[in-house]
Amino acid sequence: MPSKKPVKKNKPTAVKKIVKKEPEKNVSKKKETITPVKTAAVRNVKALETLRGMKDILPKEEKYWLGLRRNAEKMCAAYGYGYFDTPILENAGLFIRSIGKGTDVIEKEMYVFEDRDGDKVALRPELTASAVRAYINNGMHTYSQPVKLWYFGPMFRHDRPQAGRFRQFNQFGCEVFGAHDPVVDAELIVLAHNFIADLGIKSTVHINSIGTLSERKNYISELVSFLKSRRSILCEDCKRRLLKNPLRCLDCKEESCKKNLEEAPQIVDWLEESSKNFFMKVLEYLDELSIPYVLNPRLVRGLDYYCDTVFEFFAEEEGEGGGVALGGGGRYDGLVEQMGGQPTAGCGFALGVERIIAVWKKMENKEPEVAAVGPAIYFAQLGEQARKKALYLLEDLRKAGIFVFHNLSKGSLKVQLESANSKKVTHTVILGQKEVQDGTVIIRDMESGIQEIIDQKKLRAKLEKILGKNQV
Ligand code: AMP
């Protein structure tokens, strides 16, 4: 890739400047981080904090995070989607060109900076643009179409953090390339709906069609005239949107703007027959599958690349999580071509993982309805000889793909059984001095307390049987 460096090298003064300044910069940086400065205690504490809007994920949340990811894996495998991922850092131009200059994501939220080569790079604020780049770069147009892909990973937006809004957050999403067919839009909506429903969360999908680029152009000029006639009563954000991205005024969250826009022209009246028919087909498929939806003429989605079907999922209005936007998506038929590929249809969605987990956590009496993660067995040992033997047996089990909880640094059986209880395992393997000498182990059923002595050689088969019952 052509870098800006050669140009800089032709300017000796600039080179001199860099050579002179860099060592000083490094020295002062080192001093700041390595030397303990008593007077700067506050600064040191700050260095240990996560950045605003970013957070750690801890083992106590494991069941949510791994459960959600595993459900995504299973669901996507069942629907025939292949896993893919893209770099977190990309050329800023990729996002600017695809998402659009006038959008909030590009204008206000994207993390953009120059890397050490002077290239303008950005942390991905969403993944569709990268998926399109990956589709073109990797010659996926030569694959059997449609190409169905899914991903699960972090995105970055420098927005004002608040409940449910982070600067680093995760999305689970799907993209389908190479099929301009309403059944694809419907399948994506069904997949996302079922994914959410499988967690026990009720959601409604809001859906709209924003038509083709030319239909939208005609509509936008009508919308702009309408908005101009009410400019003085629009919120400051909408005044700005009116110039840069008037469609966005339609889903402004300000109550006064919402009221103002009740009489705004509706895009559906600007759709031509083919776009209307396409949209009707999507709805028919959803009806067929009894997926609840709300026709929302104001739903436009914020990014430039969308066309035809757009949709957004909301947690249903019950309990505390009601009304939360869980995710959204839509069709982006022109994007591959716009980014330099062959004309290729595209459609996809992204769900917000943190938002879904937050709603999931708030649901009373509803533990995640996902299969238990990892081991359902605990291995307890007593005495030095047993510990050594346990090391060997655990390794043997691991090689066989059987994972068991254990804590070899603990010697007391009581402590280990307490630990087994806290892990909610169904069985504990106990190995003491006597069992080491006899070549046996005890298997304790944690619910009934019944213990069985078995030959160590039969341990693997026995655990496989137990795990077969308890693991999915
Ligand atoms: P979007 O493509 O912006 O509609 O994002 C899709 C989904 O990702 C949203 O409905 C949210 O659930 C989630 N999401 C978007 N931005 C954030 C954020 N800053 N923090 C947490 N979740 C987010």
PDB file of N, CA and C in Angstrom, residues 323-412:
ATOM      1  N   GLY A 323     -38.544  -2.449  25.615  1.00  0.00           N
ATOM      2  CA  GLY A 323     -38.276  -1.355  24.685  1.00  0.00           C
ATOM      3  C   GLY A 323     -36.827  -1.190  24.305  1.00  0.00           C
ATOM      4  N   VAL A 324     -35.956  -1.990  24.891  1.00  0.00           N
ATOM      5  CA  VAL A 324     -34.524  -1.858  24.574  1.00  0.00           C
ATOM      6  C   VAL A 324     -34.273  -2.324  23.142  1.00  0.00           C
ATOM      7  N   ALA A 325     -33.493  -1.537  22.387  1.00  0.00           N
ATOM      8  CA  ALA A 325     -33.138  -1.956  21.019  1.00  0.00           C
ATOM      9  C   ALA A 325     -32.068  -3.031  21.113  1.00  0.00           C
ATOM     10  N   LEU A 326     -32.431  -4.220  20.662  1.00  0.00           N
ATOM     11  CA  LEU A 326     -31.497  -5.349  20.789  1.00  0.00           C
ATOM     12  C   LEU A 326     -30.623  -5.507  19.545  1.00  0.00           C
ATOM     13  N   GLY A 327     -31.081  -4.961  18.430  1.00  0.00           N
ATOM     14  CA  GLY A 327     -30.274  -5.109  17.214  1.00  0.00           C
ATOM     15  C   GLY A 327     -31.066  -4.691  16.005  1.00  0.00           C
ATOM     16  N   GLY A 328     -30.409  -4.721  14.869  1.00  0.00           N
ATOM     17  CA  GLY A 328     -31.107  -4.317  13.654  1.00  0.00           C
ATOM     18  C   GLY A 328     -30.316  -4.692  12.424  1.00  0.00           C
ATOM     19  N   GLY A 329     -30.924  -4.409  11.288  1.00  0.00           N
ATOM     20  CA  GLY A 329     -30.218  -4.744  10.053  1.00  0.00           C
ATOM     21  C   GLY A 329     -31.003  -4.325   8.851  1.00  0.00           C
ATOM     22  N   GLY A 330     -30.614  -4.853   7.718  1.00  0.00           N
ATOM     23  CA  GLY A 330     -31.309  -4.502   6.489  1.00  0.00           C
ATOM     24  C   GLY A 330     -30.538  -4.943   5.271  1.00  0.00           C
ATOM     25  N   ARG A 331     -31.091  -4.521   4.144  1.00  0.00           N
ATOM     26  CA  ARG A 331     -30.528  -4.901   2.848  1.00  0.00           C
ATOM     27  C   ARG A 331     -29.556  -3.829   2.376  1.00  0.00           C
ATOM     28  N   TYR A 332     -28.486  -4.247   1.700  1.00  0.00           N
ATOM     29  CA  TYR A 332     -27.499  -3.269   1.186  1.00  0.00           C
ATOM     30  C   TYR A 332     -27.008  -3.716  -0.193  1.00  0.00           C
ATOM     31  N   ASP A 333     -27.954  -3.757  -1.137  1.00  0.00           N
ATOM     32  CA  ASP A 333     -27.671  -4.330  -2.460  1.00  0.00           C
ATOM     33  C   ASP A 333     -26.599  -3.604  -3.276  1.00  0.00           C
ATOM     34  N   GLY A 334     -26.432  -2.294  -3.076  1.00  0.00           N
ATOM     35  CA  GLY A 334     -25.467  -1.578  -3.924  1.00  0.00           C
ATOM     36  C   GLY A 334     -24.062  -1.531  -3.346  1.00  0.00           C
ATOM     37  N   LEU A 335     -23.889  -2.002  -2.141  1.00  0.00           N
ATOM     38  CA  LEU A 335     -22.644  -1.722  -1.418  1.00  0.00           C
ATOM     39  C   LEU A 335     -21.411  -2.423  -1.993  1.00  0.00           C
ATOM     40  N   VAL A 336     -21.559  -3.686  -2.387  1.00  0.00           N
ATOM     41  CA  VAL A 336     -20.386  -4.419  -2.900  1.00  0.00           C
ATOM     42  C   VAL A 336     -19.853  -3.705  -4.143  1.00  0.00           C
ATOM     43  N   GLU A 337     -20.775  -3.320  -5.017  1.00  0.00           N
ATOM     44  CA  GLU A 337     -20.362  -2.629  -6.244  1.00  0.00           C
ATOM     45  C   GLU A 337     -19.737  -1.265  -5.915  1.00  0.00           C
ATOM     46  N   GLN A 338     -20.382  -0.563  -5.004  1.00  0.00           N
ATOM     47  CA  GLN A 338     -19.869   0.752  -4.598  1.00  0.00           C
ATOM     48  C   GLN A 338     -18.447   0.654  -4.044  1.00  0.00           C
ATOM     49  N   MET A 339     -18.136  -0.485  -3.417  1.00  0.00           N
ATOM     50  CA  MET A 339     -16.803  -0.655  -2.819  1.00  0.00           C
ATOM     51  C   MET A 339     -15.811  -1.299  -3.797  1.00  0.00           C
ATOM     52  N   GLY A 340     -16.215  -1.449  -5.061  1.00  0.00           N
ATOM     53  CA  GLY A 340     -15.268  -1.918  -6.063  1.00  0.00           C
ATOM     54  C   GLY A 340     -15.458  -3.352  -6.502  1.00  0.00           C
ATOM     55  N   GLY A 341     -16.482  -4.032  -5.994  1.00  0.00           N
ATOM     56  CA  GLY A 341     -16.743  -5.411  -6.405  1.00  0.00           C
ATOM     57  C   GLY A 341     -17.765  -5.473  -7.522  1.00  0.00           C
ATOM     58  N   GLN A 342     -18.129  -6.710  -7.890  1.00  0.00           N
ATOM     59  CA  GLN A 342     -19.172  -6.859  -8.916  1.00  0.00           C
ATOM     60  C   GLN A 342     -20.534  -6.591  -8.275  1.00  0.00           C
ATOM     61  N   PRO A 343     -21.534  -6.214  -9.085  1.00  0.00           N
ATOM     62  CA  PRO A 343     -22.857  -5.989  -8.485  1.00  0.00           C
ATOM     63  C   PRO A 343     -23.310  -7.243  -7.723  1.00  0.00           C
ATOM     64  N   THR A 344     -23.532  -7.096  -6.434  1.00  0.00           N
ATOM     65  CA  THR A 344     -23.875  -8.247  -5.586  1.00  0.00           C
ATOM     66  C   THR A 344     -24.868  -7.791  -4.529  1.00  0.00           C
ATOM     67  N   ALA A 345     -25.944  -8.540  -4.388  1.00  0.00           N
ATOM     68  CA  ALA A 345     -26.919  -8.186  -3.354  1.00  0.00           C
ATOM     69  C   ALA A 345     -26.350  -8.523  -1.979  1.00  0.00           C
ATOM     70  N   GLY A 346     -26.856  -7.847  -0.954  1.00  0.00           N
ATOM     71  CA  GLY A 346     -26.395  -8.133   0.411  1.00  0.00           C
ATOM     72  C   GLY A 346     -27.493  -7.817   1.414  1.00  0.00           C
ATOM     73  N   CYS A 347     -27.500  -8.559   2.505  1.00  0.00           N
ATOM     74  CA  CYS A 347     -28.494  -8.304   3.551  1.00  0.00           C
ATOM     75  C   CYS A 347     -27.920  -8.851   4.857  1.00  0.00           C
ATOM     76  N   GLY A 348     -28.193  -8.199   5.976  1.00  0.00           N
ATOM     77  CA  GLY A 348     -27.620  -8.709   7.228  1.00  0.00           C
ATOM     78  C   GLY A 348     -28.245  -8.068   8.451  1.00  0.00           C
ATOM     79  N   PHE A 349     -27.825  -8.551   9.623  1.00  0.00           N
ATOM     80  CA  PHE A 349     -28.254  -7.933  10.887  1.00  0.00           C
ATOM     81  C   PHE A 349     -27.113  -7.990  11.886  1.00  0.00           C
ATOM     82  N   ALA A 350     -27.203  -7.142  12.910  1.00  0.00           N
ATOM     83  CA  ALA A 350     -26.261  -7.198  14.030  1.00  0.00           C
ATOM     84  C   ALA A 350     -27.056  -7.068  15.322  1.00  0.00           C
ATOM     85  N   LEU A 351     -26.796  -7.960  16.271  1.00  0.00           N
ATOM     86  CA  LEU A 351     -27.453  -7.873  17.576  1.00  0.00           C
ATOM     87  C   LEU A 351     -26.433  -7.418  18.616  1.00  0.00           C
ATOM     88  N   GLY A 352     -26.869  -6.578  19.542  1.00  0.00           N
ATOM     89  CA  GLY A 352     -25.979  -6.070  20.589  1.00  0.00           C
ATOM     90  C   GLY A 352     -25.895  -7.077  21.732  1.00  0.00           C
ATOM     91  N   VAL A 353     -24.715  -7.649  21.918  1.00  0.00           N
ATOM     92  CA  VAL A 353     -24.563  -8.723  22.921  1.00  0.00           C
ATOM     93  C   VAL A 353     -24.784  -8.186  24.338  1.00  0.00           C
ATOM     94  N   GLU A 354     -24.181  -7.033  24.668  1.00  0.00           N
ATOM     95  CA  GLU A 354     -24.341  -6.486  26.025  1.00  0.00           C
ATOM     96  C   GLU A 354     -25.808  -6.200  26.325  1.00  0.00           C
ATOM     97  N   ARG A 355     -26.525  -5.661  25.324  1.00  0.00           N
ATOM     98  CA  ARG A 355     -27.950  -5.335  25.540  1.00  0.00           C
ATOM     99  C   ARG A 355     -28.750  -6.605  25.799  1.00  0.00           C
ATOM    100  N   ILE A 356     -28.481  -7.651  25.025  1.00  0.00           N
ATOM    101  CA  ILE A 356     -29.234  -8.899  25.186  1.00  0.00           C
ATOM    102  C   ILE A 356     -28.927  -9.497  26.559  1.00  0.00           C
ATOM    103  N   ILE A 357     -27.656  -9.476  26.945  1.00  0.00           N
ATOM    104  CA  ILE A 357     -27.289 -10.033  28.249  1.00  0.00           C
ATOM    105  C   ILE A 357     -27.958  -9.238  29.371  1.00  0.00           C
ATOM    106  N   ALA A 358     -28.007  -7.910  29.226  1.00  0.00           N
ATOM    107  CA  ALA A 358     -28.623  -7.077  30.263  1.00  0.00           C
ATOM    108  C   ALA A 358     -30.097  -7.434  30.439  1.00  0.00           C
ATOM    109  N   VAL A 359     -30.811  -7.630  29.339  1.00  0.00           N
ATOM    110  CA  VAL A 359     -32.243  -7.987  29.432  1.00  0.00           C
ATOM    111  C   VAL A 359     -32.372  -9.383  30.018  1.00  0.00           C
ATOM    112  N   TRP A 360     -31.517 -10.266  29.578  1.00  0.00           N
ATOM    113  CA  TRP A 360     -31.506 -11.651  30.033  1.00  0.00           C
ATOM    114  C   TRP A 360     -31.330 -11.715  31.554  1.00  0.00           C
ATOM    115  N   LYS A 361     -30.404 -10.895  32.057  1.00  0.00           N
ATOM    116  CA  LYS A 361     -30.119 -10.874  33.502  1.00  0.00           C
ATOM    117  C   LYS A 361     -31.302 -10.353  34.309  1.00  0.00           C
ATOM    118  N   LYS A 362     -32.059  -9.425  33.704  1.00  0.00           N
ATOM    119  CA  LYS A 362     -33.164  -8.800  34.446  1.00  0.00           C
ATOM    120  C   LYS A 362     -34.400  -9.677  34.508  1.00  0.00           C
ATOM    121  N   MET A 363     -34.451 -10.714  33.695  1.00  0.00           N
ATOM    122  CA  MET A 363     -35.659 -11.535  33.667  1.00  0.00           C
ATOM    123  C   MET A 363     -35.738 -12.352  34.945  1.00  0.00           C
ATOM    124  N   GLU A 364     -36.775 -12.109  35.728  1.00  0.00           N
ATOM    125  CA  GLU A 364     -36.895 -12.786  37.011  1.00  0.00           C
ATOM    126  C   GLU A 364     -37.060 -14.284  36.831  1.00  0.00           C
ATOM    127  N   ASN A 365     -36.417 -15.023  37.729  1.00  0.00           N
ATOM    128  CA  ASN A 365     -36.524 -16.496  37.768  1.00  0.00           C
ATOM    129  C   ASN A 365     -36.180 -17.165  36.458  1.00  0.00           C
ATOM    130  N   LYS A 366     -35.484 -16.443  35.617  1.00  0.00           N
ATOM    131  CA  LYS A 366     -35.161 -17.107  34.358  1.00  0.00           C
ATOM    132  C   LYS A 366     -33.658 -17.233  34.191  1.00  0.00           C
ATOM    133  N   GLU A 367     -33.144 -18.371  34.595  1.00  0.00           N
ATOM    134  CA  GLU A 367     -31.734 -18.658  34.361  1.00  0.00           C
ATOM    135  C   GLU A 367     -31.553 -18.860  32.866  1.00  0.00           C
ATOM    136  N   PRO A 368     -30.386 -18.576  32.356  1.00  0.00           N
ATOM    137  CA  PRO A 368     -30.181 -18.789  30.926  1.00  0.00           C
ATOM    138  C   PRO A 368     -30.575 -20.190  30.499  1.00  0.00           C
ATOM    139  N   GLU A 369     -31.389 -20.254  29.466  1.00  0.00           N
ATOM    140  CA  GLU A 369     -31.805 -21.572  28.991  1.00  0.00           C
ATOM    141  C   GLU A 369     -30.798 -22.113  27.999  1.00  0.00           C
ATOM    142  N   VAL A 370     -29.551 -22.131  28.422  1.00  0.00           N
ATOM    143  CA  VAL A 370     -28.521 -22.699  27.558  1.00  0.00           C
ATOM    144  C   VAL A 370     -27.927 -23.891  28.285  1.00  0.00           C
ATOM    145  N   ALA A 371     -27.317 -24.787  27.528  1.00  0.00           N
ATOM    146  CA  ALA A 371     -26.731 -25.974  28.140  1.00  0.00           C
ATOM    147  C   ALA A 371     -25.596 -25.555  29.074  1.00  0.00           C
ATOM    148  N   ALA A 372     -25.387 -26.331  30.156  1.00  0.00           N
ATOM    149  CA  ALA A 372     -24.300 -26.029  31.085  1.00  0.00           C
ATOM    150  C   ALA A 372     -22.983 -26.000  30.328  1.00  0.00           C
ATOM    151  N   VAL A 373     -22.141 -25.018  30.672  1.00  0.00           N
ATOM    152  CA  VAL A 373     -20.867 -24.888  29.960  1.00  0.00           C
ATOM    153  C   VAL A 373     -19.835 -25.774  30.645  1.00  0.00           C
ATOM    154  N   GLY A 374     -19.029 -26.448  29.881  1.00  0.00           N
ATOM    155  CA  GLY A 374     -17.850 -27.131  30.385  1.00  0.00           C
ATOM    156  C   GLY A 374     -18.153 -28.278  31.316  1.00  0.00           C
ATOM    157  N   PRO A 375     -17.274 -28.518  32.287  1.00  0.00           N
ATOM    158  CA  PRO A 375     -17.339 -29.735  33.081  1.00  0.00           C
ATOM    159  C   PRO A 375     -18.529 -29.798  34.033  1.00  0.00           C
ATOM    160  N   ALA A 376     -19.024 -30.999  34.227  1.00  0.00           N
ATOM    161  CA  ALA A 376     -20.100 -31.214  35.195  1.00  0.00           C
ATOM    162  C   ALA A 376     -19.591 -32.116  36.326  1.00  0.00           C
ATOM    163  N   ILE A 377     -18.286 -32.347  36.362  1.00  0.00           N
ATOM    164  CA  ILE A 377     -17.669 -33.274  37.316  1.00  0.00           C
ATOM    165  C   ILE A 377     -16.596 -32.533  38.102  1.00  0.00           C
ATOM    166  N   TYR A 378     -16.438 -32.898  39.358  1.00  0.00           N
ATOM    167  CA  TYR A 378     -15.339 -32.335  40.150  1.00  0.00           C
ATOM    168  C   TYR A 378     -14.402 -33.467  40.527  1.00  0.00           C
ATOM    169  N   PHE A 379     -13.122 -33.176  40.582  1.00  0.00           N
ATOM    170  CA  PHE A 379     -12.130 -34.198  40.960  1.00  0.00           C
ATOM    171  C   PHE A 379     -11.470 -33.737  42.254  1.00  0.00           C
ATOM    172  N   ALA A 380     -11.685 -34.504  43.359  1.00  0.00           N
ATOM    173  CA  ALA A 380     -11.084 -34.146  44.648  1.00  0.00           C
ATOM    174  C   ALA A 380     -10.004 -35.167  45.004  1.00  0.00           C
ATOM    175  N   GLN A 381      -8.918 -34.690  45.591  1.00  0.00           N
ATOM    176  CA  GLN A 381      -7.838 -35.619  45.972  1.00  0.00           C
ATOM    177  C   GLN A 381      -7.372 -35.334  47.400  1.00  0.00           C
ATOM    178  N   LEU A 382      -6.832 -36.383  48.050  1.00  0.00           N
ATOM    179  CA  LEU A 382      -6.389 -36.274  49.445  1.00  0.00           C
ATOM    180  C   LEU A 382      -5.000 -36.852  49.592  1.00  0.00           C
ATOM    181  N   GLY A 383      -4.052 -36.038  50.008  1.00  0.00           N
ATOM    182  CA  GLY A 383      -2.707 -36.550  50.262  1.00  0.00           C
ATOM    183  C   GLY A 383      -1.805 -36.420  49.057  1.00  0.00           C
ATOM    184  N   GLU A 384      -0.483 -36.422  49.330  1.00  0.00           N
ATOM    185  CA  GLU A 384       0.512 -36.164  48.298  1.00  0.00           C
ATOM    186  C   GLU A 384       0.485 -37.200  47.177  1.00  0.00           C
ATOM    187  N   GLN A 385       0.376 -38.465  47.567  1.00  0.00           N
ATOM    188  CA  GLN A 385       0.378 -39.533  46.545  1.00  0.00           C
ATOM    189  C   GLN A 385      -0.831 -39.393  45.615  1.00  0.00           C
ATOM    190  N   ALA A 386      -1.971 -39.096  46.254  1.00  0.00           N
ATOM    191  CA  ALA A 386      -3.213 -38.928  45.471  1.00  0.00           C
ATOM    192  C   ALA A 386      -3.089 -37.731  44.533  1.00  0.00           C
ATOM    193  N   ARG A 387      -2.438 -36.688  44.997  1.00  0.00           N
ATOM    194  CA  ARG A 387      -2.284 -35.498  44.160  1.00  0.00           C
ATOM    195  C   ARG A 387      -1.477 -35.834  42.895  1.00  0.00           C
ATOM    196  N   LYS A 388      -0.385 -36.596  43.116  1.00  0.00           N
ATOM    197  CA  LYS A 388       0.441 -36.971  41.958  1.00  0.00           C
ATOM    198  C   LYS A 388      -0.355 -37.830  40.986  1.00  0.00           C
ATOM    199  N   LYS A 389      -1.074 -38.780  41.558  1.00  0.00           N
ATOM    200  CA  LYS A 389      -1.874 -39.673  40.711  1.00  0.00           C
ATOM    201  C   LYS A 389      -2.960 -38.858  39.980  1.00  0.00           C
ATOM    202  N   ALA A 390      -3.522 -37.897  40.727  1.00  0.00           N
ATOM    203  CA  ALA A 390      -4.577 -37.062  40.132  1.00  0.00           C
ATOM    204  C   ALA A 390      -4.048 -36.308  38.917  1.00  0.00           C
ATOM    205  N   LEU A 391      -2.816 -35.792  39.051  1.00  0.00           N
ATOM    206  CA  LEU A 391      -2.205 -35.073  37.918  1.00  0.00           C
ATOM    207  C   LEU A 391      -2.217 -35.945  36.671  1.00  0.00           C
ATOM    208  N   TYR A 392      -1.821 -37.177  36.874  1.00  0.00           N
ATOM    209  CA  TYR A 392      -1.748 -38.123  35.761  1.00  0.00           C
ATOM    210  C   TYR A 392      -3.152 -38.416  35.215  1.00  0.00           C
ATOM    211  N   LEU A 393      -4.082 -38.715  36.129  1.00  0.00           N
ATOM    212  CA  LEU A 393      -5.453 -39.071  35.680  1.00  0.00           C
ATOM    213  C   LEU A 393      -6.137 -37.899  34.967  1.00  0.00           C
ATOM    214  N   LEU A 394      -5.932 -36.682  35.510  1.00  0.00           N
ATOM    215  CA  LEU A 394      -6.570 -35.502  34.901  1.00  0.00           C
ATOM    216  C   LEU A 394      -6.050 -35.272  33.484  1.00  0.00           C
ATOM    217  N   GLU A 395      -4.736 -35.489  33.324  1.00  0.00           N
ATOM    218  CA  GLU A 395      -4.136 -35.313  32.003  1.00  0.00           C
ATOM    219  C   GLU A 395      -4.710 -36.341  31.028  1.00  0.00           C
ATOM    220  N   ASP A 396      -4.851 -37.563  31.528  1.00  0.00           N
ATOM    221  CA  ASP A 396      -5.408 -38.639  30.721  1.00  0.00           C
ATOM    222  C   ASP A 396      -6.846 -38.289  30.281  1.00  0.00           C
ATOM    223  N   LEU A 397      -7.608 -37.750  31.229  1.00  0.00           N
ATOM    224  CA  LEU A 397      -9.003 -37.376  30.911  1.00  0.00           C
ATOM    225  C   LEU A 397      -9.029 -36.217  29.910  1.00  0.00           C
ATOM    226  N   ARG A 398      -8.130 -35.242  30.135  1.00  0.00           N
ATOM    227  CA  ARG A 398      -8.106 -34.081  29.243  1.00  0.00           C
ATOM    228  C   ARG A 398      -7.839 -34.514  27.802  1.00  0.00           C
ATOM    229  N   LYS A 399      -6.854 -35.442  27.655  1.00  0.00           N
ATOM    230  CA  LYS A 399      -6.531 -35.927  26.303  1.00  0.00           C
ATOM    231  C   LYS A 399      -7.738 -36.594  25.658  1.00  0.00           C
ATOM    232  N   ALA A 400      -8.581 -37.180  26.494  1.00  0.00           N
ATOM    233  CA  ALA A 400      -9.777 -37.858  25.969  1.00  0.00           C
ATOM    234  C   ALA A 400     -10.921 -36.864  25.763  1.00  0.00           C
ATOM    235  N   GLY A 401     -10.641 -35.568  26.004  1.00  0.00           N
ATOM    236  CA  GLY A 401     -11.671 -34.547  25.783  1.00  0.00           C
ATOM    237  C   GLY A 401     -12.655 -34.435  26.941  1.00  0.00           C
ATOM    238  N   ILE A 402     -12.268 -34.975  28.103  1.00  0.00           N
ATOM    239  CA  ILE A 402     -13.162 -34.864  29.270  1.00  0.00           C
ATOM    240  C   ILE A 402     -12.571 -33.834  30.228  1.00  0.00           C
ATOM    241  N   PHE A 403     -13.317 -32.748  30.449  1.00  0.00           N
ATOM    242  CA  PHE A 403     -12.802 -31.702  31.331  1.00  0.00           C
ATOM    243  C   PHE A 403     -13.518 -31.759  32.673  1.00  0.00           C
ATOM    244  N   VAL A 404     -12.747 -31.749  33.742  1.00  0.00           N
ATOM    245  CA  VAL A 404     -13.351 -31.794  35.084  1.00  0.00           C
ATOM    246  C   VAL A 404     -12.801 -30.635  35.911  1.00  0.00           C
ATOM    247  N   PHE A 405     -13.648 -30.080  36.781  1.00  0.00           N
ATOM    248  CA  PHE A 405     -13.168 -29.067  37.731  1.00  0.00           C
ATOM    249  C   PHE A 405     -12.250 -29.748  38.727  1.00  0.00           C
ATOM    250  N   HIS A 406     -11.252 -29.025  39.220  1.00  0.00           N
ATOM    251  CA  HIS A 406     -10.413 -29.559  40.296  1.00  0.00           C
ATOM    252  C   HIS A 406      -9.688 -28.396  40.941  1.00  0.00           C
ATOM    253  N   ASN A 407      -9.135 -28.651  42.126  1.00  0.00           N
ATOM    254  CA  ASN A 407      -8.290 -27.650  42.753  1.00  0.00           C
ATOM    255  C   ASN A 407      -7.185 -28.379  43.488  1.00  0.00           C
ATOM    256  N   LEU A 408      -6.098 -28.632  42.762  1.00  0.00           N
ATOM    257  CA  LEU A 408      -5.026 -29.466  43.305  1.00  0.00           C
ATOM    258  C   LEU A 408      -4.286 -28.767  44.447  1.00  0.00           C
ATOM    259  N   SER A 409      -4.453 -27.483  44.602  1.00  0.00           N
ATOM    260  CA  SER A 409      -3.747 -26.810  45.690  1.00  0.00           C
ATOM    261  C   SER A 409      -4.472 -26.973  47.023  1.00  0.00           C
ATOM    262  N   LYS A 410      -5.660 -27.521  47.007  1.00  0.00           N
ATOM    263  CA  LYS A 410      -6.421 -27.735  48.257  1.00  0.00           C
ATOM    264  C   LYS A 410      -6.228 -29.176  48.716  1.00  0.00           C
ATOM    265  N   GLY A 411      -6.073 -29.347  50.049  1.00  0.00           N
ATOM    266  CA  GLY A 411      -5.863 -30.690  50.572  1.00  0.00           C
ATOM    267  C   GLY A 411      -7.081 -31.242  51.279  1.00  0.00           C
ATOM    268  N   SER A 412      -7.944 -30.342  51.809  1.00  0.00           N
ATOM    269  CA  SER A 412      -9.061 -30.825  52.634  1.00  0.00           C
ATOM    270  C   SER A 412     -10.237 -31.291  51.758  1.00  0.00           C
TER     271      SER A 412
END
